[in-house]
Amino acid sequence: TMRTYGMEEVTTLAQMQTDAAELLAALEAVTDLGCVKARISFDVTSPEFAETAGANVDVGATASGWITAGQKKASMKIPGIKAASVETDGSVLIAGVVATFLALFESADVFNLSDGEQIDTWIRASLDR
C-alpha cells in the first residue's frame, strides 16, 4: 500500500526531515503495517527555460553505461535532445553538454537512475528511432 501525505511549506530540508520523522513515528504507533520507504518531494525555485522553436517532443536519445564495471549495464533517456548533439549517423557524442549532463548520474555524484543506481562508465549514446 502506498500513501501520500502533504506537508506545510517549511524553509529547510532539515525541517522537512524532522517533520517526516515525526509523522512516521506517529504512523508506526497506529498501524500494524511497516514503512519500506519514505520520500520527501518539493518544488524547487529555479530559472525556467523555454523549448526551442520547432522542438520535437518525440525525439530523444538513450545513453547506456556500466553500473558495475563490465558486469551490468543500465540506460537513461535524454528527452528532446538538441539536434546539435546528434551526429549524422544518429550517434550522440558523450562530450560537451551531453557529458556534463550524464556526469550528474555517475558514481559519487548527486543523482541516481530510476533504480537508485549510478553509472561507473558511460559507453555510448544514440538517437532513439
Short mmCIF file of C-alpha atoms in Angstrom, two decimals:
data_model
loop_
_atom_site.label_atom_id
_atom_site.label_comp_id
_atom_site.label_asym_id
_atom_site.label_seq_id
_atom_site.Cartn_x
_atom_site.Cartn_y
_atom_site.Cartn_z
CA THR A 1 0.00 0.00 0.00
CA MET A 2 1.28 3.44 -0.87
CA ARG A 3 0.10 6.58 0.85
CA THR A 4 0.89 10.21 0.16
CA TYR A 5 0.68 12.86 2.85
CA GLY A 6 1.07 16.58 2.25
CA MET A 7 3.19 18.85 4.42
CA GLU A 8 3.00 22.54 5.16
CA GLU A 9 5.75 24.51 3.50
CA VAL A 10 8.90 24.92 5.57
CA THR A 11 12.14 26.66 4.74
CA THR A 12 14.74 23.93 5.19
CA LEU A 13 15.22 20.33 4.16
CA ALA A 14 16.31 19.57 7.73
CA GLN A 15 12.89 20.71 9.00
CA MET A 16 11.15 18.59 6.35
CA GLN A 17 13.12 15.56 7.54
CA THR A 18 12.25 16.28 11.18
CA ASP A 19 8.56 16.66 10.31
CA ALA A 20 8.57 13.45 8.26
CA ALA A 21 10.23 11.53 11.10
CA GLU A 22 7.53 12.79 13.46
CA LEU A 23 4.81 11.64 11.05
CA LEU A 24 6.42 8.20 10.65
CA ALA A 25 6.72 7.74 14.42
CA ALA A 26 3.05 8.64 14.87
CA LEU A 27 2.07 6.35 11.99
CA GLU A 28 4.04 3.46 13.47
CA ALA A 29 2.07 3.88 16.69
CA VAL A 30 -1.28 3.44 14.92
CA THR A 31 -0.61 0.78 12.28
CA ASP A 32 0.39 -2.86 12.13
CA LEU A 33 1.94 -2.27 8.71
CA GLY A 34 5.54 -1.28 8.15
CA CYS A 35 7.21 1.51 6.25
CA VAL A 36 9.53 0.41 3.45
CA LYS A 37 10.35 3.84 2.05
CA ALA A 38 9.51 7.45 2.84
CA ARG A 39 10.05 10.21 0.32
CA ILE A 40 10.04 13.95 0.56
CA SER A 41 9.40 15.80 -2.67
CA PHE A 42 9.11 19.50 -3.20
CA ASP A 43 9.17 22.08 -5.95
CA VAL A 44 12.42 23.91 -6.32
CA THR A 45 12.82 27.51 -7.32
CA SER A 46 14.89 27.60 -10.44
CA PRO A 47 15.06 29.59 -13.60
CA GLU A 48 12.58 28.27 -16.11
CA PHE A 49 13.62 27.74 -19.68
CA ALA A 50 11.50 27.61 -22.81
CA GLU A 51 11.54 24.98 -25.51
CA THR A 52 13.39 25.67 -28.72
CA ALA A 53 11.12 26.70 -31.58
CA GLY A 54 10.26 23.65 -33.67
CA ALA A 55 11.36 21.22 -30.97
CA ASN A 56 10.05 17.69 -31.48
CA VAL A 57 8.86 16.04 -28.27
CA ASP A 58 9.13 12.62 -29.93
CA VAL A 59 12.88 12.90 -30.48
CA GLY A 60 15.10 11.72 -27.68
CA ALA A 61 18.29 9.84 -27.08
CA THR A 62 19.32 6.91 -24.91
CA ALA A 63 22.64 6.75 -23.12
CA SER A 64 23.92 3.46 -21.75
CA GLY A 65 26.74 2.64 -19.41
CA TRP A 66 28.22 0.20 -16.94
CA ILE A 67 26.84 0.17 -13.40
CA THR A 68 29.33 -2.39 -12.16
CA ALA A 69 32.49 -2.32 -14.24
CA GLY A 70 31.84 -4.73 -17.10
CA GLN A 71 29.14 -6.63 -15.21
CA LYS A 72 25.81 -4.82 -15.52
CA LYS A 73 24.51 -2.15 -17.90
CA ALA A 74 21.86 0.50 -17.43
CA SER A 75 20.40 3.13 -19.70
CA MET A 76 18.84 6.53 -19.36
CA LYS A 77 16.68 8.59 -21.71
CA ILE A 78 17.52 12.16 -22.64
CA PRO A 79 14.22 13.74 -23.73
CA GLY A 80 14.11 16.11 -26.69
CA ILE A 81 17.87 16.11 -27.23
CA LYS A 82 19.20 19.12 -29.10
CA ALA A 83 19.93 18.45 -32.77
CA ALA A 84 23.41 19.94 -32.33
CA SER A 85 24.31 16.99 -30.08
CA VAL A 86 23.35 14.36 -32.67
CA GLU A 87 25.78 13.16 -35.34
CA THR A 88 24.60 12.42 -38.90
CA ASP A 89 24.62 8.66 -38.19
CA GLY A 90 22.33 9.13 -35.17
CA SER A 91 25.05 8.68 -32.58
CA VAL A 92 25.42 11.14 -29.74
CA LEU A 93 28.93 12.00 -28.63
CA ILE A 94 29.41 11.86 -24.87
CA ALA A 95 31.15 15.21 -24.84
CA GLY A 96 30.31 18.83 -24.06
CA VAL A 97 26.82 19.44 -22.69
CA VAL A 98 25.88 15.75 -23.02
CA ALA A 99 28.86 14.69 -20.90
CA THR A 100 28.11 17.40 -18.36
CA PHE A 101 24.51 16.19 -18.01
CA LEU A 102 25.41 12.49 -17.84
CA ALA A 103 28.16 13.15 -15.28
CA LEU A 104 25.45 14.06 -12.77
CA PHE A 105 24.43 10.37 -12.75
CA GLU A 106 27.91 8.92 -12.31
CA SER A 107 29.17 7.23 -9.15
CA ALA A 108 29.85 9.63 -6.30
CA ASP A 109 27.64 12.36 -7.74
CA VAL A 110 24.24 13.64 -6.63
CA PHE A 111 21.67 11.97 -8.87
CA ASN A 112 20.63 8.33 -9.40
CA LEU A 113 18.95 6.45 -12.22
CA SER A 114 15.38 5.31 -11.59
CA ASP A 115 16.56 2.16 -9.77
CA GLY A 116 18.76 4.18 -7.43
CA GLU A 117 21.88 3.16 -9.32
CA GLN A 118 24.75 5.27 -10.59
CA ILE A 119 26.90 4.78 -13.67
CA ASP A 120 30.59 3.87 -13.40
CA THR A 121 31.32 4.50 -17.10
CA TRP A 122 29.11 5.72 -19.94
CA ILE A 123 29.53 3.53 -23.04
CA ARG A 124 27.52 5.20 -25.77
CA ALA A 125 24.50 7.31 -26.60
CA SER A 126 22.31 7.37 -29.68
CA LEU A 127 19.20 8.95 -31.09
CA ASP A 128 16.01 6.99 -30.42
CA ARG A 129 14.47 5.81 -33.68
#
